[in-house]
């Protein structure tokens, strides 16, 4: 038996379907005809543990010590024939799925022929039956990807009475800002509660932060240099007046500067250490709180909630619906509907509706116009992008729950207006105005946030169990200058795409 296990392991490794001593299997799922990767495929063991393939069709699945070679692996996707067989029969580095031919199900050809509008009404009628709002525990993996592009960074130098604050220095400030930057934050944890903000808890297990720290250090050094220039040139008891166009505000000098002081006093040192400890505790708490808030906002977006921005069901009179096809998800017959806005609604997309219970099993959406624009006195904002998809699975109690979510949100920001920083001092004899820096800014940037959320397990818990949960707010993200495939070893996550795997900071910082 030992020899058979070794032989199977060697065979699987040679053929590319990795089944290691660490009990992890990885592969890519492709269309058998087109050979194109299939994203968002459900990969599940017979004991219901599973993952979803990423946008490139890749997955990694962690097996526990109780997994046997004869346990079955089930692979299913909308529009494809489900594939299920024992682990030891997967002997290829690529898993191929065949498109499922459309055969009209008796449900579809029954006496009742639904129009698109009638189907949507059935979805609305059955929402409470299909989607629950109970208190649950969810094991979640959440990836937040942010990409920013500085599309414009021009300015006109008008005047500076501080010699060191010259055009050369200001050029160095602008040149230190990278034209493009990316950051990937990932967390794994247990999320407790329902869709109410005050009824949610997050206990973090592990987190990572992948970005180029060198760009932050460059900006920090410039800030220190800027502070040093001001220290040497401003007068005691000065304050600054900052004017941009028609507006002005007063800022005390010590708000501009960060002075570092040395103290040999034991009590002062003790106080300083206590403050640092508190800041560290706040940082830990705020990281977990921020991620909990982000997850809460994502869950609030689910289409069946009354206040969801995705209002094409609750306010279906603002949209046009059209049945375009039928398909299957495993053995479930599914209607495919497209929708588009009328009377100024925001979104278009596609719905996959179960023909038996009228649950939306998957939805794809994208905005058709900017969701918010602002342009006043040289400041502009354009929230031009909001698109995504949601995939739901049915549990043993008959309720559908969110299994996978992906959303991309993009905004463009611009500033084109004059800027004056004026040093004023009433105690200095002579002119009240001491120094002045005068610029005209013309800058713009574009940023995209991509969220990917996968829920591995969802189980109901009682209110008493929820109240007894203590959040773990001590976990902070581990900084990574480049992708480390070992970091998430031993955990089920959403497989990273190639861009994440290829990410490398310019200079590695310890």
XYZ file of C-alpha atoms in Angstrom:
510
model
C 0.000 0.000 0.000
C 2.903 2.345 0.778
C 4.439 1.636 -2.616
C 1.128 2.367 -4.339
C 0.884 5.745 -2.602
C 4.406 6.677 -3.651
C 3.755 5.576 -7.223
C 0.576 7.653 -7.432
C 2.313 10.693 -5.968
C 5.203 10.467 -8.425
C 2.794 9.970 -11.329
C 0.692 12.971 -10.421
C 3.752 15.144 -9.938
C 5.277 14.149 -13.268
C 2.037 14.873 -15.089
C 1.772 18.273 -13.499
C -1.214 17.817 -11.187
C 0.582 18.475 -7.918
C -0.392 16.288 -4.979
C 2.372 16.908 -2.441
C 3.162 15.675 1.037
C 1.715 19.008 2.180
C -1.643 17.761 0.840
C -2.184 20.565 -1.643
C -3.499 20.057 -5.147
C -3.184 22.738 -7.814
C -4.247 22.878 -11.428
C -5.897 25.012 -14.112
C -9.373 24.384 -15.530
C -9.903 24.949 -19.265
C -12.607 24.658 -21.896
C -12.035 21.381 -23.782
C -12.856 22.985 -27.135
C -11.295 26.439 -26.970
C -8.511 25.540 -24.505
C -9.239 28.843 -22.758
C -9.059 29.003 -18.939
C -12.452 29.000 -17.192
C -12.722 31.421 -14.276
C -14.987 31.043 -11.212
C -15.249 27.255 -11.396
C -16.335 25.528 -8.176
C -13.815 22.883 -7.084
C -15.120 20.829 -4.190
C -14.261 17.666 -2.273
C -16.915 15.147 -1.349
C -16.790 16.479 2.229
C -17.945 19.893 0.876
C -14.569 21.626 1.347
C -13.767 23.641 -1.746
C -12.463 26.702 -3.564
C -13.181 28.694 -6.719
C -10.797 29.162 -9.627
C -9.396 32.657 -10.125
C -9.775 34.801 -13.251
C -7.070 32.695 -14.928
C -8.808 29.392 -14.163
C -6.237 28.373 -11.539
C -6.867 26.941 -8.096
C -5.102 25.432 -5.109
C -6.989 23.242 -2.658
C -5.649 22.307 0.761
C -6.465 18.766 1.857
C -6.609 17.739 5.497
C -5.065 14.637 7.022
C -8.335 12.720 6.724
C -8.459 13.077 2.934
C -8.093 9.800 1.048
C -6.939 9.216 -2.500
C -10.331 7.711 -3.258
C -12.235 10.819 -2.081
C -13.988 12.438 -4.989
C -13.251 15.872 -6.377
C -16.213 17.611 -8.006
C -15.732 20.394 -10.540
C -18.709 22.381 -11.769
C -19.372 25.580 -13.658
C -22.330 27.285 -15.290
C -22.774 25.952 -18.832
C -20.412 22.977 -18.466
C -20.820 19.300 -17.693
C -19.928 18.623 -14.078
C -16.855 16.480 -13.539
C -16.428 14.228 -10.517
C -13.969 11.424 -9.843
C -11.512 10.220 -7.181
C -8.401 12.290 -6.575
C -6.122 9.515 -7.763
C -7.776 9.546 -11.193
C -6.835 13.153 -11.923
C -3.652 12.627 -13.895
C -3.323 15.747 -16.042
C -1.813 19.163 -15.416
C -4.909 20.720 -17.001
C -8.502 19.796 -16.177
C -10.788 20.041 -19.206
C -14.528 20.695 -18.983
C -16.974 20.010 -21.792
C -19.712 22.492 -22.633
C -23.099 21.061 -21.678
C -25.566 20.800 -24.577
C -28.858 22.577 -23.992
C -31.736 20.143 -23.616
C -35.035 21.718 -22.625
C -35.815 20.680 -19.068
C -39.434 19.700 -18.244
C -39.539 22.661 -15.891
C -38.867 25.023 -18.776
C -41.300 23.413 -21.204
C -44.050 23.128 -18.604
C -47.450 24.709 -19.064
C -46.220 27.979 -17.578
C -44.084 29.955 -20.007
C -42.565 32.892 -18.139
C -41.694 36.208 -19.716
C -38.598 38.037 -18.517
C -40.697 40.409 -16.396
C -42.618 37.498 -14.822
C -39.342 35.785 -13.938
C -38.113 38.908 -12.156
C -41.400 39.096 -10.245
C -40.894 35.478 -9.180
C -37.376 36.350 -8.032
C -38.823 39.160 -5.887
C -41.593 36.969 -4.468
C -39.108 34.258 -3.449
C -36.313 36.434 -2.052
C -37.168 35.770 1.600
C -37.417 32.055 0.919
C -34.127 31.900 -0.989
C -31.868 34.303 0.920
C -31.609 34.343 4.693
C -30.543 37.062 7.119
C -29.537 34.841 10.016
C -26.437 35.306 12.122
C -23.649 33.222 10.624
C -19.970 32.421 10.909
C -18.090 32.693 7.632
C -14.460 31.779 6.906
C -13.441 34.508 4.466
C -10.452 35.315 2.285
C -10.459 38.927 1.132
C -8.060 40.437 -1.407
C -7.973 44.206 -1.917
C -5.992 45.324 -4.979
C -5.360 48.997 -5.630
C -3.803 50.439 -8.781
C -3.134 54.147 -9.212
C -1.881 56.037 -12.255
C -0.732 59.640 -12.080
C -2.017 60.909 -15.418
C -0.872 64.506 -14.995
C 1.567 66.255 -12.643
C 2.216 69.744 -13.958
C 2.588 73.017 -12.112
C 3.580 76.590 -12.844
C 6.113 78.102 -10.470
C 5.075 81.665 -9.636
C 7.046 82.866 -6.621
C 9.006 81.738 -3.555
C 10.718 84.022 -1.059
C 12.397 81.032 0.599
C 15.467 80.286 -1.461
C 15.498 76.541 -0.722
C 11.872 76.158 -1.821
C 12.758 76.664 -5.442
C 11.637 75.055 -8.668
C 14.385 72.435 -8.493
C 13.173 71.239 -5.081
C 9.538 71.204 -6.178
C 10.480 69.227 -9.290
C 12.173 66.647 -7.061
C 8.974 66.396 -4.999
C 6.830 65.688 -8.050
C 9.351 63.330 -9.618
C 9.442 61.271 -6.431
C 5.766 60.411 -6.836
C 5.560 57.229 -8.940
C 3.476 57.477 -12.102
C 2.062 54.020 -11.417
C 1.738 52.125 -8.171
C 0.006 48.966 -6.977
C -0.808 47.512 -3.596
C -2.317 44.157 -2.631
C -3.690 43.491 0.843
C -4.964 40.029 1.746
C -6.654 38.774 4.905
C -7.968 35.449 6.141
C -10.365 35.393 9.042
C -13.720 34.469 10.514
C -16.521 36.949 9.924
C -19.518 36.760 12.264
C -22.944 38.391 12.047
C -25.527 39.322 9.441
C -25.972 42.353 7.182
C -26.332 44.915 9.988
C -23.226 47.021 10.678
C -23.682 46.881 14.446
C -24.026 43.125 14.349
C -20.707 42.102 12.814
C -17.397 40.829 14.166
C -14.110 39.871 12.530
C -11.421 37.666 14.003
C -8.290 37.811 11.862
C -6.090 34.770 11.329
C -3.451 36.094 8.952
C -2.825 39.091 6.687
C -0.310 40.306 4.115
C 0.510 43.631 2.491
C 2.315 43.563 -0.869
C 3.599 46.938 -2.078
C 6.708 48.992 -2.838
C 7.818 50.502 0.447
C 10.609 52.466 -1.224
C 8.147 54.935 -2.748
C 6.814 55.694 0.730
C 10.342 56.210 2.038
C 11.078 58.658 -0.784
C 8.056 60.740 0.150
C 8.985 60.579 3.845
C 12.507 61.868 3.168
C 11.106 64.735 1.099
C 8.682 65.603 3.887
C 11.582 65.711 6.356
C 13.556 67.904 3.991
C 10.577 70.213 3.566
C 10.183 70.465 7.348
C 13.892 71.214 7.739
C 13.673 74.041 5.179
C 10.716 75.592 7.000
C 12.383 75.314 10.415
C 15.358 77.304 9.178
C 13.319 80.011 7.511
C 10.132 80.687 9.460
C 9.982 83.152 12.345
C 8.984 82.328 15.939
C 5.235 82.496 16.567
C 4.480 82.366 12.845
C 1.386 80.899 11.342
C 0.540 80.040 7.763
C -2.326 81.069 5.581
C -3.045 78.615 2.800
C -5.026 80.005 -0.113
C -6.279 78.075 -3.102
C -8.421 80.154 -5.395
C -11.124 81.890 -3.377
C -10.549 79.908 -0.207
C -8.091 80.331 2.623
C -7.359 78.685 5.963
C -5.090 79.351 8.912
C -2.559 76.751 10.031
C -0.222 77.082 13.007
C 3.429 76.502 12.247
C 3.682 73.515 14.561
C 0.983 71.781 12.540
C 3.264 71.970 9.519
C 6.338 70.722 11.295
C 7.176 67.567 13.178
C 9.883 68.320 15.732
C 11.922 65.500 17.198
C 13.008 66.034 20.792
C 15.356 64.029 22.979
C 14.561 63.573 26.647
C 16.646 62.132 29.433
C 13.856 62.521 31.923
C 12.700 59.067 33.064
C 9.092 60.103 33.512
C 8.988 61.686 30.059
C 10.532 58.562 28.539
C 7.985 56.384 30.310
C 5.176 58.558 28.984
C 6.594 58.410 25.461
C 6.802 54.605 25.574
C 3.222 54.399 26.835
C 2.061 56.603 23.965
C 3.916 54.432 21.447
C 2.334 51.319 22.933
C -1.131 52.877 22.672
C -0.496 53.904 19.058
C 0.567 50.344 18.226
C -2.546 48.945 19.891
C -4.717 51.446 18.018
C -3.002 50.526 14.759
C -3.792 46.852 15.285
C -7.362 47.575 16.235
C -7.869 49.995 13.368
C -6.560 47.537 10.765
C -9.041 44.870 11.812
C -11.830 47.443 12.187
C -11.133 48.878 8.741
C -11.252 45.432 7.133
C -14.450 44.579 9.001
C -15.998 47.798 7.728
C -14.901 46.998 4.162
C -16.412 43.513 4.367
C -19.612 44.942 5.806
C -19.961 47.382 2.909
C -19.416 44.576 0.406
C -22.069 42.376 2.007
C -24.478 45.334 2.034
C -24.217 45.454 -1.755
C -25.959 42.124 -2.313
C -28.838 42.637 -4.714
C -31.607 41.188 -2.518
C -31.111 43.735 0.273
C -33.563 46.609 0.177
C -30.981 49.430 0.290
C -28.499 47.824 -2.107
C -27.020 50.039 -4.819
C -27.644 47.107 -7.166
C -31.338 47.899 -7.359
C -32.280 46.075 -10.550
C -34.493 43.673 -8.575
C -36.001 45.901 -5.878
C -36.573 48.655 -8.464
C -37.026 46.474 -11.498
C -39.369 49.011 -13.115
C -36.265 51.056 -13.912
C -34.789 48.273 -16.059
C -35.533 46.302 -19.211
C -35.103 42.511 -19.026
C -34.733 39.986 -21.815
C -34.419 36.188 -21.780
C -31.484 35.336 -24.015
C -30.714 31.664 -23.327
C -30.904 28.613 -21.057
C -28.074 26.716 -19.477
C -27.335 24.283 -16.676
C -25.448 24.445 -13.428
C -24.906 20.803 -12.525
C -28.439 19.426 -12.948
C -30.234 22.733 -12.347
C -31.900 24.382 -15.329
C -31.037 28.074 -15.427
C -32.567 31.028 -17.275
C -30.107 33.606 -18.580
C -31.460 37.145 -18.603
C -29.812 40.357 -19.715
C -30.884 43.681 -18.280
C -30.262 47.276 -19.230
C -31.418 50.569 -17.753
C -34.317 52.745 -18.645
C -35.166 56.150 -17.218
C -31.627 56.884 -16.116
C -30.792 53.765 -14.067
C -27.128 52.993 -13.477
C -26.372 49.381 -14.434
C -26.564 46.734 -17.111
C -25.696 43.075 -16.758
C -26.673 39.433 -16.791
C -28.656 37.260 -14.370
C -28.649 33.470 -14.015
C -31.956 32.388 -12.454
C -32.738 28.898 -11.193
C -35.773 27.641 -13.111
C -37.049 25.680 -10.118
C -36.894 28.058 -7.133
C -36.265 31.381 -8.962
C -33.078 32.160 -7.059
C -30.425 34.276 -8.753
C -27.402 31.970 -8.674
C -25.031 34.366 -10.377
C -25.091 37.962 -11.511
C -22.697 40.082 -13.577
C -23.121 43.851 -13.634
C -21.415 47.050 -14.750
C -22.337 50.708 -14.704
C -23.401 52.428 -17.909
C -22.579 55.960 -16.780
C -20.507 57.706 -14.148
C -22.056 57.161 -10.739
C -20.876 60.492 -9.400
C -19.227 63.541 -10.934
C -18.041 66.752 -9.347
C -16.342 69.753 -10.906
C -16.141 73.006 -8.983
C -13.454 75.689 -8.721
C -10.770 73.512 -10.265
C -11.478 70.319 -8.287
C -12.931 67.417 -10.283
C -14.084 63.897 -9.449
C -15.429 61.203 -11.757
C -16.515 57.838 -10.306
C -16.517 56.192 -13.694
C -16.337 52.469 -12.922
C -18.395 50.031 -10.847
C -18.592 46.478 -12.146
C -18.475 43.011 -10.668
C -20.021 39.606 -10.195
C -21.557 37.546 -7.407
C -21.917 33.769 -7.230
C -24.262 32.088 -4.739
C -24.431 28.515 -3.441
C -27.293 26.661 -1.773
C -26.808 25.194 1.688
C -28.444 22.160 3.259
C -31.260 24.295 4.683
C -32.240 25.492 1.224
C -30.908 29.046 1.568
C -28.528 30.622 -0.926
C -25.455 32.359 0.419
C -22.711 34.390 -1.205
C -19.830 32.166 -2.255
C -17.711 34.529 -4.337
C -17.707 38.240 -5.041
C -15.591 40.390 -7.316
C -15.960 44.123 -7.803
C -13.935 46.866 -9.466
C -14.444 50.528 -8.640
C -12.613 53.325 -10.422
C -12.360 57.081 -9.967
C -10.521 59.959 -11.618
C -9.495 62.984 -9.571
C -8.079 66.280 -10.822
C -6.969 69.608 -9.400
C -6.310 72.704 -11.502
C -6.060 75.837 -9.390
C -3.578 78.254 -7.771
C -1.978 77.536 -4.404
C -0.435 80.052 -2.011
C 1.281 79.309 1.302
C 1.866 82.591 3.156
C 3.792 82.955 6.432
C 2.295 85.608 8.720
C 3.606 86.895 12.050
C 2.054 89.712 14.080
C 4.987 89.961 16.533
C 7.641 90.756 13.950
C 8.063 94.461 13.316
C 7.460 95.674 9.807
C 5.548 93.654 7.255
C 3.036 91.163 8.558
C 3.724 88.862 5.606
C 7.125 87.166 6.026
C 7.393 84.520 3.279
C 5.312 83.232 0.426
C 5.183 80.237 -1.913
C 2.937 80.655 -4.961
C 2.154 77.875 -7.456
C -0.469 76.953 -9.995
C -1.261 73.226 -9.873
C -2.509 71.020 -12.698
C -2.581 67.403 -11.534
C -4.754 64.365 -12.157
C -4.813 60.705 -11.179
C -6.846 57.594 -11.853
C -7.318 54.751 -9.378
C -8.983 51.337 -9.457
C -9.888 49.262 -6.413
C -10.541 45.577 -7.027
C -12.081 43.452 -4.278
C -12.156 39.669 -4.345
C -14.006 37.819 -1.592
C -14.382 34.069 -1.249
C -16.370 32.398 1.527
C -15.266 28.851 2.243
C -17.785 27.949 4.932
C -21.006 29.550 6.108
C -22.805 28.170 9.136
C -25.610 29.513 11.306
C -24.789 30.446 14.896
C -27.004 31.540 17.746
C -27.144 35.066 19.114
C -25.616 33.755 22.324
C -22.694 32.266 20.397
C -22.271 35.550 18.514
C -22.203 37.574 21.742
C -19.524 35.289 23.191
C -17.167 35.830 20.246
C -14.103 37.938 21.048
C -12.523 39.588 18.032
C -8.828 39.076 17.380
C -7.543 42.570 16.635
C -3.854 41.832 17.202
C -3.053 40.565 13.705
C -1.225 43.030 11.463
C -0.377 42.458 7.811
C 3.056 41.082 7.029
C 4.882 43.389 4.634
C 6.029 41.801 1.375
C 8.269 43.492 -1.206
C 7.403 40.668 -3.614
C 5.009 37.742 -3.754
C 5.875 34.853 -1.423
C 4.145 31.564 -2.373
C 4.993 30.152 1.050
C 3.098 32.782 3.035
C -0.349 31.203 2.635
C 0.902 27.631 2.750
C -1.473 25.542 4.831
C -4.523 27.733 4.147
C -7.220 27.733 1.500
C -7.233 31.036 -0.375
C -8.157 32.374 -3.789
C -5.220 31.625 -6.084
C -3.341 34.858 -6.978
C -3.258 35.982 -10.589
C -0.046 36.367 -12.577
C 0.236 40.102 -11.884
C 0.437 39.431 -8.142
C 2.943 36.621 -8.603
C 5.137 38.873 -10.756
C 4.992 41.893 -8.420
C 8.412 43.038 -7.234
C 9.271 46.219 -5.359
C 12.073 48.355 -6.809
C 14.182 48.020 -3.682
C 13.608 45.468 -0.971
C 13.348 47.004 2.483
C 13.869 44.993 5.654
